[in-house]
Amino acid sequence: MPTQTAAQKRAQARAEYDAFLAGCPSRQLLDRISDKWVALILAALGRDGPDHSAAPQVMRYSELSRRLAGVSQKMLTQTLRSLERDGLVTRTVTPSVPVTVTYELTDLGLSLHRLTYGIKVWAEAHMDEVHANRERYDAAADR
């Protein structure tokens, strides 16, 4: 059996990723990126809004916290750390008084934002229909 370089081993592993298999590491990534706070952070940093075609923005922690109504400080911090660890967000600390910390999407994060933004828009556009379906289902189940 020939010896493989580290790059060859990574390439072979990539070819063998199958999220349908219980032990596949891509499941952990799918779990992370399917989190609502991840999707909303990506949307906020990706310049969500009427000028969506504009370039992604740099946001301070406090701006993100205000934009994401209902997120706790602990959850926002944990989510930003995991996104930074995965290479989706860059954290920049500027020495000032007080210290300024900003976040922005990396190229990898921007590529994911393009996907999750569509899901967010779909959810907003179809919520009335889903709500009506839930009411019909619940009414039928009560009979």
Short mmCIF file of N, CA and C in Angstrom, two decimals, residues 64-121:
data_model
loop_
_atom_site.label_atom_id
_atom_site.label_comp_id
_atom_site.label_asym_id
_atom_site.label_seq_id
_atom_site.Cartn_x
_atom_site.Cartn_y
_atom_site.Cartn_z
N LEU A 64 -24.59 43.85 16.13
CA LEU A 64 -25.16 42.53 15.88
C LEU A 64 -26.20 42.19 16.94
N SER A 65 -25.89 42.49 18.18
CA SER A 65 -26.79 42.20 19.29
C SER A 65 -28.12 42.94 19.12
N ARG A 66 -28.06 44.19 18.71
CA ARG A 66 -29.29 44.97 18.49
C ARG A 66 -30.06 44.45 17.27
N ARG A 67 -29.36 44.06 16.23
CA ARG A 67 -29.99 43.59 14.99
C ARG A 67 -30.72 42.26 15.20
N LEU A 68 -30.17 41.40 16.06
CA LEU A 68 -30.71 40.06 16.28
C LEU A 68 -31.58 40.05 17.54
N ALA A 69 -32.77 40.55 17.42
CA ALA A 69 -33.68 40.63 18.57
C ALA A 69 -33.86 39.26 19.19
N GLY A 70 -33.70 39.21 20.52
CA GLY A 70 -33.94 37.97 21.24
C GLY A 70 -32.72 37.11 21.48
N VAL A 71 -31.60 37.42 20.86
CA VAL A 71 -30.41 36.59 21.10
C VAL A 71 -29.78 37.00 22.43
N SER A 72 -29.39 36.01 23.22
CA SER A 72 -28.72 36.31 24.49
C SER A 72 -27.25 36.61 24.20
N GLN A 73 -26.62 37.29 25.13
CA GLN A 73 -25.20 37.61 25.00
C GLN A 73 -24.39 36.31 24.89
N LYS A 74 -24.74 35.33 25.72
CA LYS A 74 -24.03 34.05 25.70
C LYS A 74 -24.17 33.36 24.34
N MET A 75 -25.38 33.31 23.81
CA MET A 75 -25.61 32.64 22.52
C MET A 75 -24.91 33.36 21.38
N LEU A 76 -24.96 34.70 21.38
CA LEU A 76 -24.30 35.46 20.33
C LEU A 76 -22.79 35.23 20.38
N THR A 77 -22.23 35.26 21.58
CA THR A 77 -20.79 35.04 21.73
C THR A 77 -20.39 33.64 21.28
N GLN A 78 -21.14 32.62 21.71
CA GLN A 78 -20.83 31.24 21.32
C GLN A 78 -20.94 31.06 19.81
N THR A 79 -21.97 31.63 19.22
CA THR A 79 -22.18 31.46 17.78
C THR A 79 -21.09 32.17 16.99
N LEU A 80 -20.73 33.38 17.39
CA LEU A 80 -19.66 34.10 16.70
C LEU A 80 -18.33 33.35 16.83
N ARG A 81 -18.06 32.79 17.99
CA ARG A 81 -16.82 32.02 18.17
C ARG A 81 -16.80 30.79 17.26
N SER A 82 -17.93 30.10 17.16
CA SER A 82 -17.96 28.90 16.31
C SER A 82 -17.82 29.29 14.84
N LEU A 83 -18.42 30.40 14.45
CA LEU A 83 -18.28 30.86 13.06
C LEU A 83 -16.84 31.27 12.76
N GLU A 84 -16.20 31.89 13.73
CA GLU A 84 -14.79 32.27 13.56
C GLU A 84 -13.92 31.02 13.46
N ARG A 85 -14.19 30.04 14.31
CA ARG A 85 -13.42 28.79 14.31
C ARG A 85 -13.54 28.07 12.97
N ASP A 86 -14.74 28.10 12.40
CA ASP A 86 -14.98 27.42 11.13
C ASP A 86 -14.50 28.23 9.92
N GLY A 87 -14.02 29.45 10.17
CA GLY A 87 -13.50 30.27 9.08
C GLY A 87 -14.57 31.00 8.29
N LEU A 88 -15.76 31.16 8.88
CA LEU A 88 -16.85 31.84 8.19
C LEU A 88 -16.91 33.33 8.52
N VAL A 89 -16.33 33.70 9.66
CA VAL A 89 -16.35 35.08 10.14
C VAL A 89 -14.95 35.44 10.61
N THR A 90 -14.57 36.67 10.38
CA THR A 90 -13.31 37.19 10.89
C THR A 90 -13.61 38.17 12.02
N ARG A 91 -12.91 38.02 13.11
CA ARG A 91 -13.04 38.92 14.27
C ARG A 91 -11.81 39.80 14.30
N THR A 92 -12.04 41.12 14.38
CA THR A 92 -10.93 42.07 14.42
C THR A 92 -11.05 42.90 15.69
N VAL A 93 -9.95 42.94 16.45
CA VAL A 93 -9.90 43.73 17.68
C VAL A 93 -9.04 44.96 17.40
N THR A 94 -9.63 46.14 17.63
CA THR A 94 -8.90 47.39 17.44
C THR A 94 -8.62 47.99 18.81
N PRO A 95 -7.33 48.15 19.13
CA PRO A 95 -7.01 48.71 20.45
C PRO A 95 -7.42 50.18 20.52
N SER A 96 -8.40 50.45 21.32
CA SER A 96 -8.88 51.81 21.55
C SER A 96 -9.50 51.82 22.94
N VAL A 97 -10.03 52.95 23.33
CA VAL A 97 -10.68 53.03 24.63
C VAL A 97 -12.13 53.42 24.39
N PRO A 98 -13.08 52.51 24.59
CA PRO A 98 -12.89 51.09 24.89
C PRO A 98 -12.46 50.32 23.63
N VAL A 99 -12.02 49.09 23.83
CA VAL A 99 -11.59 48.24 22.73
C VAL A 99 -12.76 48.02 21.77
N THR A 100 -12.48 48.08 20.47
CA THR A 100 -13.50 47.87 19.47
C THR A 100 -13.31 46.49 18.84
N VAL A 101 -14.38 45.71 18.82
CA VAL A 101 -14.35 44.38 18.21
C VAL A 101 -15.38 44.36 17.08
N THR A 102 -14.93 44.00 15.88
CA THR A 102 -15.83 43.94 14.74
C THR A 102 -15.79 42.55 14.12
N TYR A 103 -16.85 42.24 13.39
CA TYR A 103 -16.99 40.95 12.72
C TYR A 103 -17.35 41.19 11.27
N GLU A 104 -16.82 40.34 10.39
CA GLU A 104 -17.20 40.39 8.98
C GLU A 104 -17.09 38.99 8.38
N LEU A 105 -17.81 38.79 7.30
CA LEU A 105 -17.79 37.50 6.62
C LEU A 105 -16.48 37.30 5.88
N THR A 106 -15.98 36.08 5.91
CA THR A 106 -14.87 35.70 5.05
C THR A 106 -15.47 35.32 3.69
N ASP A 107 -14.63 35.00 2.74
CA ASP A 107 -15.14 34.54 1.45
C ASP A 107 -15.97 33.26 1.61
N LEU A 108 -15.50 32.38 2.50
CA LEU A 108 -16.24 31.15 2.77
C LEU A 108 -17.60 31.47 3.40
N GLY A 109 -17.61 32.40 4.34
CA GLY A 109 -18.86 32.83 4.97
C GLY A 109 -19.81 33.48 3.99
N LEU A 110 -19.26 34.26 3.07
CA LEU A 110 -20.09 34.91 2.05
C LEU A 110 -20.73 33.88 1.12
N SER A 111 -20.00 32.81 0.81
CA SER A 111 -20.57 31.77 -0.05
C SER A 111 -21.72 31.06 0.66
N LEU A 112 -21.60 30.86 1.97
CA LEU A 112 -22.70 30.27 2.74
C LEU A 112 -23.86 31.25 2.88
N HIS A 113 -23.55 32.52 3.07
CA HIS A 113 -24.59 33.55 3.18
C HIS A 113 -25.51 33.53 1.96
N ARG A 114 -24.94 33.36 0.79
CA ARG A 114 -25.76 33.35 -0.44
C ARG A 114 -26.81 32.25 -0.40
N LEU A 115 -26.49 31.13 0.24
CA LEU A 115 -27.44 30.03 0.36
C LEU A 115 -28.46 30.28 1.47
N THR A 116 -27.97 30.67 2.64
CA THR A 116 -28.87 30.84 3.78
C THR A 116 -29.79 32.04 3.60
N TYR A 117 -29.36 33.06 2.87
CA TYR A 117 -30.20 34.22 2.64
C TYR A 117 -31.47 33.79 1.88
N GLY A 118 -31.32 32.92 0.92
CA GLY A 118 -32.48 32.43 0.17
C GLY A 118 -33.46 31.68 1.05
N ILE A 119 -32.96 30.93 2.00
CA ILE A 119 -33.83 30.20 2.94
C ILE A 119 -34.57 31.19 3.83
N LYS A 120 -33.88 32.21 4.30
CA LYS A 120 -34.50 33.24 5.14
C LYS A 120 -35.62 33.94 4.37
N VAL A 121 -35.35 34.33 3.14
CA VAL A 121 -36.35 35.00 2.31
C VAL A 121 -37.54 34.07 2.07
#
